[in-house]
């Protein structure tokens, strides 16, 4: 697998910069959507809500899930993969992710299509949940001394996806795998790459990497 995957090293400071915008007081997310899957991968329920309409307690739970991706062990649990040009063709998952980002997760038709595709690959033999967050980060300009300035250098809109087992009344457990798209590289968004998270770095979910046409 390693010979077929094109990867780039992730700057840990870039990821920590994002996590600092994943707190209740400095929240960068505006919407969270999700689906719950049964043991066979069929959708058992969905939701779509503006992030700030959640209670403070639920905001905290969701931020903890989302933060698990960029806060992971960089370049081991969290790796950045470059999409080959063949993976960006019409009808690809890359194109669907781009469309979901552009609509800020407000298109339920696109989301239903995405859930159906995920369900076909989600053969975990247990109930699973998938949460997808839309965030927008005004990347502050940094001076020569590396301190942040007030003015924004660029706007970085992004998606964070989290897969976790569920128990009880759709209670999400610890994230097992997920992603950050587009990749945040050199303090800038790169739609040609995705940061992919695996809790168990030695056992990657190859079926999803194949779905993304990364291998």
PDB file of C-alpha atoms in Angstrom:
ATOM      1  CA  UNK A   1       0.000   0.000   0.000  1.00  0.00           C
ATOM      2  CA  UNK A   2       2.770   2.474   0.925  1.00  0.00           C
ATOM      3  CA  UNK A   3       4.221   2.357  -2.603  1.00  0.00           C
ATOM      4  CA  UNK A   4       0.927   3.456  -4.166  1.00  0.00           C
ATOM      5  CA  UNK A   5       0.128   6.273  -1.755  1.00  0.00           C
ATOM      6  CA  UNK A   6       1.574   9.749  -2.236  1.00  0.00           C
ATOM      7  CA  UNK A   7       1.943  11.450   1.129  1.00  0.00           C
ATOM      8  CA  UNK A   8       3.331  14.718   2.482  1.00  0.00           C
ATOM      9  CA  UNK A   9       4.527  15.560   5.947  1.00  0.00           C
ATOM     10  CA  UNK A  10       2.170  17.568   8.126  1.00  0.00           C
ATOM     11  CA  UNK A  11       3.380  20.514  10.161  1.00  0.00           C
ATOM     12  CA  UNK A  12       2.228  19.871  13.722  1.00  0.00           C
ATOM     13  CA  UNK A  13       1.919  23.618  14.390  1.00  0.00           C
ATOM     14  CA  UNK A  14      -0.639  23.939  11.577  1.00  0.00           C
ATOM     15  CA  UNK A  15      -2.834  21.312  13.247  1.00  0.00           C
ATOM     16  CA  UNK A  16      -2.495  22.875  16.688  1.00  0.00           C
ATOM     17  CA  UNK A  17      -3.466  26.233  15.184  1.00  0.00           C
ATOM     18  CA  UNK A  18      -6.739  24.669  14.012  1.00  0.00           C
ATOM     19  CA  UNK A  19      -7.485  23.024  17.356  1.00  0.00           C
ATOM     20  CA  UNK A  20      -7.269  26.411  19.053  1.00  0.00           C
ATOM     21  CA  UNK A  21     -10.348  27.374  17.004  1.00  0.00           C
ATOM     22  CA  UNK A  22     -12.230  24.296  18.195  1.00  0.00           C
ATOM     23  CA  UNK A  23     -13.329  25.512  21.608  1.00  0.00           C
ATOM     24  CA  UNK A  24     -16.695  26.858  22.741  1.00  0.00           C
ATOM     25  CA  UNK A  25     -15.289  30.378  23.107  1.00  0.00           C
ATOM     26  CA  UNK A  26     -13.382  30.309  19.779  1.00  0.00           C
ATOM     27  CA  UNK A  27     -15.528  27.954  17.730  1.00  0.00           C
ATOM     28  CA  UNK A  28     -14.972  27.889  13.953  1.00  0.00           C
ATOM     29  CA  UNK A  29     -17.825  25.485  13.113  1.00  0.00           C
ATOM     30  CA  UNK A  30     -21.187  26.633  11.812  1.00  0.00           C
ATOM     31  CA  UNK A  31     -22.863  23.307  10.989  1.00  0.00           C
ATOM     32  CA  UNK A  32     -22.713  19.656  11.961  1.00  0.00           C
ATOM     33  CA  UNK A  33     -24.506  16.831  10.190  1.00  0.00           C
ATOM     34  CA  UNK A  34     -24.404  13.105  10.689  1.00  0.00           C
ATOM     35  CA  UNK A  35     -25.745   9.643  10.097  1.00  0.00           C
ATOM     36  CA  UNK A  36     -26.028   6.512  12.192  1.00  0.00           C
ATOM     37  CA  UNK A  37     -25.478   3.133  10.569  1.00  0.00           C
ATOM     38  CA  UNK A  38     -26.627  -0.309  11.689  1.00  0.00           C
ATOM     39  CA  UNK A  39     -24.423  -3.396  11.681  1.00  0.00           C
ATOM     40  CA  UNK A  40     -25.025  -3.942   7.957  1.00  0.00           C
ATOM     41  CA  UNK A  41     -24.216  -0.381   6.955  1.00  0.00           C
ATOM     42  CA  UNK A  42     -27.780   0.843   6.456  1.00  0.00           C
ATOM     43  CA  UNK A  43     -28.627   4.371   7.571  1.00  0.00           C
ATOM     44  CA  UNK A  44     -30.580   4.255  10.831  1.00  0.00           C
ATOM     45  CA  UNK A  45     -31.062   8.007  11.259  1.00  0.00           C
ATOM     46  CA  UNK A  46     -29.634  11.380  10.252  1.00  0.00           C
ATOM     47  CA  UNK A  47     -29.470  14.967  11.510  1.00  0.00           C
ATOM     48  CA  UNK A  48     -28.465  18.387  10.178  1.00  0.00           C
ATOM     49  CA  UNK A  49     -28.190  21.326  12.566  1.00  0.00           C
ATOM     50  CA  UNK A  50     -26.555  24.721  12.930  1.00  0.00           C
ATOM     51  CA  UNK A  51     -23.735  24.232  15.423  1.00  0.00           C
ATOM     52  CA  UNK A  52     -24.674  27.185  17.622  1.00  0.00           C
ATOM     53  CA  UNK A  53     -28.191  25.789  18.112  1.00  0.00           C
ATOM     54  CA  UNK A  54     -26.704  22.940  20.129  1.00  0.00           C
ATOM     55  CA  UNK A  55     -26.613  23.248  23.910  1.00  0.00           C
ATOM     56  CA  UNK A  56     -23.250  24.195  25.409  1.00  0.00           C
ATOM     57  CA  UNK A  57     -22.876  20.634  26.672  1.00  0.00           C
ATOM     58  CA  UNK A  58     -23.508  19.179  23.216  1.00  0.00           C
ATOM     59  CA  UNK A  59     -21.197  21.746  21.635  1.00  0.00           C
ATOM     60  CA  UNK A  60     -18.467  20.532  23.958  1.00  0.00           C
ATOM     61  CA  UNK A  61     -19.082  16.869  23.090  1.00  0.00           C
ATOM     62  CA  UNK A  62     -19.022  17.619  19.371  1.00  0.00           C
ATOM     63  CA  UNK A  63     -15.913  19.782  19.561  1.00  0.00           C
ATOM     64  CA  UNK A  64     -14.115  16.967  21.369  1.00  0.00           C
ATOM     65  CA  UNK A  65     -14.972  14.616  18.486  1.00  0.00           C
ATOM     66  CA  UNK A  66     -13.907  17.074  15.786  1.00  0.00           C
ATOM     67  CA  UNK A  67     -10.718  18.067  17.594  1.00  0.00           C
ATOM     68  CA  UNK A  68      -9.584  14.426  17.760  1.00  0.00           C
ATOM     69  CA  UNK A  69      -8.632  14.587  14.073  1.00  0.00           C
ATOM     70  CA  UNK A  70      -6.148  17.523  13.965  1.00  0.00           C
ATOM     71  CA  UNK A  71      -4.946  16.829  17.516  1.00  0.00           C
ATOM     72  CA  UNK A  72      -3.878  13.269  16.630  1.00  0.00           C
ATOM     73  CA  UNK A  73      -0.287  12.037  16.503  1.00  0.00           C
ATOM     74  CA  UNK A  74       0.906  13.915  13.414  1.00  0.00           C
ATOM     75  CA  UNK A  75       2.457  11.877  10.578  1.00  0.00           C
ATOM     76  CA  UNK A  76       1.596   8.623  12.325  1.00  0.00           C
ATOM     77  CA  UNK A  77      -2.124   8.584  13.182  1.00  0.00           C
ATOM     78  CA  UNK A  78      -2.791  11.617  10.971  1.00  0.00           C
ATOM     79  CA  UNK A  79      -1.280  11.519   7.493  1.00  0.00           C
ATOM     80  CA  UNK A  80      -1.700  13.783   4.499  1.00  0.00           C
ATOM     81  CA  UNK A  81      -2.485  12.071   1.203  1.00  0.00           C
ATOM     82  CA  UNK A  82      -2.327  13.747  -2.204  1.00  0.00           C
ATOM     83  CA  UNK A  83      -5.140  13.047  -4.637  1.00  0.00           C
ATOM     84  CA  UNK A  84      -3.989  11.824  -8.050  1.00  0.00           C
ATOM     85  CA  UNK A  85      -5.570  13.707 -10.944  1.00  0.00           C
ATOM     86  CA  UNK A  86      -7.587  10.596 -11.833  1.00  0.00           C
ATOM     87  CA  UNK A  87      -9.345  10.849  -8.451  1.00  0.00           C
ATOM     88  CA  UNK A  88     -10.802  14.278  -9.305  1.00  0.00           C
ATOM     89  CA  UNK A  89     -12.924  13.204 -12.259  1.00  0.00           C
ATOM     90  CA  UNK A  90     -16.715  13.848 -12.393  1.00  0.00           C
ATOM     91  CA  UNK A  91     -18.613  11.522 -10.086  1.00  0.00           C
ATOM     92  CA  UNK A  92     -15.639  10.992  -7.761  1.00  0.00           C
ATOM     93  CA  UNK A  93     -15.725  11.222  -3.977  1.00  0.00           C
ATOM     94  CA  UNK A  94     -13.340  14.176  -4.265  1.00  0.00           C
ATOM     95  CA  UNK A  95     -15.926  16.019  -6.350  1.00  0.00           C
ATOM     96  CA  UNK A  96     -18.645  15.153  -3.814  1.00  0.00           C
ATOM     97  CA  UNK A  97     -16.517  16.443  -0.939  1.00  0.00           C
ATOM     98  CA  UNK A  98     -15.897  19.673  -2.824  1.00  0.00           C
ATOM     99  CA  UNK A  99     -19.637  20.079  -3.407  1.00  0.00           C
ATOM    100  CA  UNK A 100     -20.428  19.438   0.258  1.00  0.00           C
ATOM    101  CA  UNK A 101     -17.889  22.067   1.255  1.00  0.00           C
ATOM    102  CA  UNK A 102     -19.267  24.593  -1.215  1.00  0.00           C
ATOM    103  CA  UNK A 103     -22.861  24.161   0.013  1.00  0.00           C
ATOM    104  CA  UNK A 104     -21.672  24.326   3.648  1.00  0.00           C
ATOM    105  CA  UNK A 105     -23.490  21.009   4.335  1.00  0.00           C
ATOM    106  CA  UNK A 106     -26.898  22.532   3.571  1.00  0.00           C
ATOM    107  CA  UNK A 107     -27.754  20.203   0.663  1.00  0.00           C
ATOM    108  CA  UNK A 108     -29.534  17.151   2.093  1.00  0.00           C
ATOM    109  CA  UNK A 109     -29.588  15.419  -1.291  1.00  0.00           C
ATOM    110  CA  UNK A 110     -25.795  15.467  -1.506  1.00  0.00           C
ATOM    111  CA  UNK A 111     -25.537  14.268   2.074  1.00  0.00           C
ATOM    112  CA  UNK A 112     -27.889  11.331   1.464  1.00  0.00           C
ATOM    113  CA  UNK A 113     -25.769  10.289  -1.507  1.00  0.00           C
ATOM    114  CA  UNK A 114     -22.633  10.519   0.619  1.00  0.00           C
ATOM    115  CA  UNK A 115     -24.166   8.445   3.420  1.00  0.00           C
ATOM    116  CA  UNK A 116     -25.244   5.721   1.005  1.00  0.00           C
ATOM    117  CA  UNK A 117     -21.715   5.478  -0.406  1.00  0.00           C
ATOM    118  CA  UNK A 118     -20.210   5.339   3.083  1.00  0.00           C
ATOM    119  CA  UNK A 119     -22.680   2.696   4.207  1.00  0.00           C
ATOM    120  CA  UNK A 120     -21.591   0.403   1.412  1.00  0.00           C
ATOM    121  CA  UNK A 121     -18.023   0.524   2.730  1.00  0.00           C
ATOM    122  CA  UNK A 122     -18.791   0.596   6.464  1.00  0.00           C
ATOM    123  CA  UNK A 123     -18.586  -3.128   7.200  1.00  0.00           C
ATOM    124  CA  UNK A 124     -17.648  -2.851  10.863  1.00  0.00           C
ATOM    125  CA  UNK A 125     -20.140  -5.477  12.174  1.00  0.00           C
ATOM    126  CA  UNK A 126     -21.428  -2.999  14.733  1.00  0.00           C
ATOM    127  CA  UNK A 127     -23.440   0.201  14.914  1.00  0.00           C
ATOM    128  CA  UNK A 128     -21.452   3.239  13.803  1.00  0.00           C
ATOM    129  CA  UNK A 129     -21.907   6.976  13.660  1.00  0.00           C
ATOM    130  CA  UNK A 130     -20.477   9.472  11.187  1.00  0.00           C
ATOM    131  CA  UNK A 131     -20.359  13.185  12.004  1.00  0.00           C
ATOM    132  CA  UNK A 132     -19.360  15.800   9.442  1.00  0.00           C
ATOM    133  CA  UNK A 133     -18.510  19.343  10.505  1.00  0.00           C
ATOM    134  CA  UNK A 134     -18.292  22.456   8.342  1.00  0.00           C
ATOM    135  CA  UNK A 135     -15.893  25.097   9.584  1.00  0.00           C
ATOM    136  CA  UNK A 136     -14.449  28.338   8.322  1.00  0.00           C
ATOM    137  CA  UNK A 137     -11.211  29.741   9.685  1.00  0.00           C
ATOM    138  CA  UNK A 138      -9.911  33.243   8.995  1.00  0.00           C
ATOM    139  CA  UNK A 139      -6.203  32.513   8.867  1.00  0.00           C
ATOM    140  CA  UNK A 140      -4.475  35.461  10.579  1.00  0.00           C
ATOM    141  CA  UNK A 141      -1.435  36.996   8.987  1.00  0.00           C
ATOM    142  CA  UNK A 142       1.778  36.457  10.928  1.00  0.00           C
ATOM    143  CA  UNK A 143       4.555  38.972  11.275  1.00  0.00           C
ATOM    144  CA  UNK A 144       8.264  38.300  10.962  1.00  0.00           C
ATOM    145  CA  UNK A 145       8.351  37.422  14.679  1.00  0.00           C
ATOM    146  CA  UNK A 146       5.648  34.746  14.056  1.00  0.00           C
ATOM    147  CA  UNK A 147       3.068  36.608  16.145  1.00  0.00           C
ATOM    148  CA  UNK A 148      -0.472  36.769  14.759  1.00  0.00           C
ATOM    149  CA  UNK A 149      -1.669  40.042  13.283  1.00  0.00           C
ATOM    150  CA  UNK A 150      -5.288  41.221  13.272  1.00  0.00           C
ATOM    151  CA  UNK A 151      -5.802  41.092   9.514  1.00  0.00           C
ATOM    152  CA  UNK A 152      -6.761  37.835   7.823  1.00  0.00           C
ATOM    153  CA  UNK A 153      -4.411  36.239   5.308  1.00  0.00           C
ATOM    154  CA  UNK A 154      -7.044  33.971   3.756  1.00  0.00           C
ATOM    155  CA  UNK A 155     -10.277  32.192   4.594  1.00  0.00           C
ATOM    156  CA  UNK A 156     -10.018  28.426   4.982  1.00  0.00           C
ATOM    157  CA  UNK A 157     -13.376  26.613   4.667  1.00  0.00           C
ATOM    158  CA  UNK A 158     -13.108  22.932   5.528  1.00  0.00           C
ATOM    159  CA  UNK A 159     -14.840  19.681   6.453  1.00  0.00           C
ATOM    160  CA  UNK A 160     -13.965  17.418   9.356  1.00  0.00           C
ATOM    161  CA  UNK A 161     -15.379  13.894   9.245  1.00  0.00           C
ATOM    162  CA  UNK A 162     -15.421  11.536  12.236  1.00  0.00           C
ATOM    163  CA  UNK A 163     -16.321   7.835  12.363  1.00  0.00           C
ATOM    164  CA  UNK A 164     -16.993   6.295  15.778  1.00  0.00           C
ATOM    165  CA  UNK A 165     -18.891   3.337  17.252  1.00  0.00           C
ATOM    166  CA  UNK A 166     -22.189   4.235  18.920  1.00  0.00           C
ATOM    167  CA  UNK A 167     -23.919   2.817  21.950  1.00  0.00           C
ATOM    168  CA  UNK A 168     -27.210   3.367  23.704  1.00  0.00           C
ATOM    169  CA  UNK A 169     -29.167   6.330  22.390  1.00  0.00           C
ATOM    170  CA  UNK A 170     -26.786   7.165  19.519  1.00  0.00           C
ATOM    171  CA  UNK A 171     -23.955   7.996  21.917  1.00  0.00           C
ATOM    172  CA  UNK A 172     -20.744   8.459  19.929  1.00  0.00           C
ATOM    173  CA  UNK A 173     -17.688   6.682  21.269  1.00  0.00           C
ATOM    174  CA  UNK A 174     -14.016   7.430  20.631  1.00  0.00           C
ATOM    175  CA  UNK A 175     -13.234   8.337  16.991  1.00  0.00           C
ATOM    176  CA  UNK A 176     -11.684   5.405  15.136  1.00  0.00           C
ATOM    177  CA  UNK A 177     -10.933   7.140  11.830  1.00  0.00           C
ATOM    178  CA  UNK A 178     -11.766  10.358  10.026  1.00  0.00           C
ATOM    179  CA  UNK A 179     -10.459  13.179   7.882  1.00  0.00           C
ATOM    180  CA  UNK A 180      -9.788  16.875   7.374  1.00  0.00           C
ATOM    181  CA  UNK A 181     -10.572  18.199   3.889  1.00  0.00           C
ATOM    182  CA  UNK A 182      -9.124  20.164   2.204  1.00  0.00           C
ATOM    183  CA  UNK A 183      -5.760  19.594   3.846  1.00  0.00           C
ATOM    184  CA  UNK A 184      -4.374  22.535   5.853  1.00  0.00           C
ATOM    185  CA  UNK A 185      -0.812  22.804   4.585  1.00  0.00           C
ATOM    186  CA  UNK A 186       1.569  25.705   5.247  1.00  0.00           C
ATOM    187  CA  UNK A 187      -1.351  27.563   6.867  1.00  0.00           C
ATOM    188  CA  UNK A 188      -3.374  27.348   3.663  1.00  0.00           C
ATOM    189  CA  UNK A 189      -6.140  25.125   2.299  1.00  0.00           C
ATOM    190  CA  UNK A 190      -5.102  22.586  -0.335  1.00  0.00           C
ATOM    191  CA  UNK A 191      -8.057  20.847  -2.077  1.00  0.00           C
ATOM    192  CA  UNK A 192      -5.580  18.542  -3.789  1.00  0.00           C
ATOM    193  CA  UNK A 193      -4.908  16.718  -0.536  1.00  0.00           C
ATOM    194  CA  UNK A 194      -6.700  15.263   2.498  1.00  0.00           C
ATOM    195  CA  UNK A 195      -5.509  14.604   6.048  1.00  0.00           C
ATOM    196  CA  UNK A 196      -6.641  11.100   7.050  1.00  0.00           C
ATOM    197  CA  UNK A 197      -6.827   9.938  10.681  1.00  0.00           C
ATOM    198  CA  UNK A 198      -6.542   6.382  11.978  1.00  0.00           C
ATOM    199  CA  UNK A 199      -6.700   5.637  15.702  1.00  0.00           C
ATOM    200  CA  UNK A 200      -4.822   2.416  14.986  1.00  0.00           C
ATOM    201  CA  UNK A 201      -2.136   3.572  12.577  1.00  0.00           C
ATOM    202  CA  UNK A 202      -1.020   0.002  11.938  1.00  0.00           C
ATOM    203  CA  UNK A 203      -4.440  -1.053  10.654  1.00  0.00           C
ATOM    204  CA  UNK A 204      -5.674   1.624   8.235  1.00  0.00           C
ATOM    205  CA  UNK A 205      -9.147   1.389   6.715  1.00  0.00           C
ATOM    206  CA  UNK A 206      -7.936   0.625   3.215  1.00  0.00           C
ATOM    207  CA  UNK A 207     -11.483   0.360   1.878  1.00  0.00           C
ATOM    208  CA  UNK A 208     -11.977   4.089   2.437  1.00  0.00           C
ATOM    209  CA  UNK A 209      -8.603   5.017   0.995  1.00  0.00           C
ATOM    210  CA  UNK A 210      -9.637   3.028  -2.079  1.00  0.00           C
ATOM    211  CA  UNK A 211     -12.975   4.849  -2.138  1.00  0.00           C
ATOM    212  CA  UNK A 212     -11.083   8.145  -2.215  1.00  0.00           C
ATOM    213  CA  UNK A 213      -8.955   6.658  -5.018  1.00  0.00           C
ATOM    214  CA  UNK A 214      -5.798   7.272  -3.048  1.00  0.00           C
ATOM    215  CA  UNK A 215      -4.627   3.716  -3.639  1.00  0.00           C
TER     216      UNK A 215
END
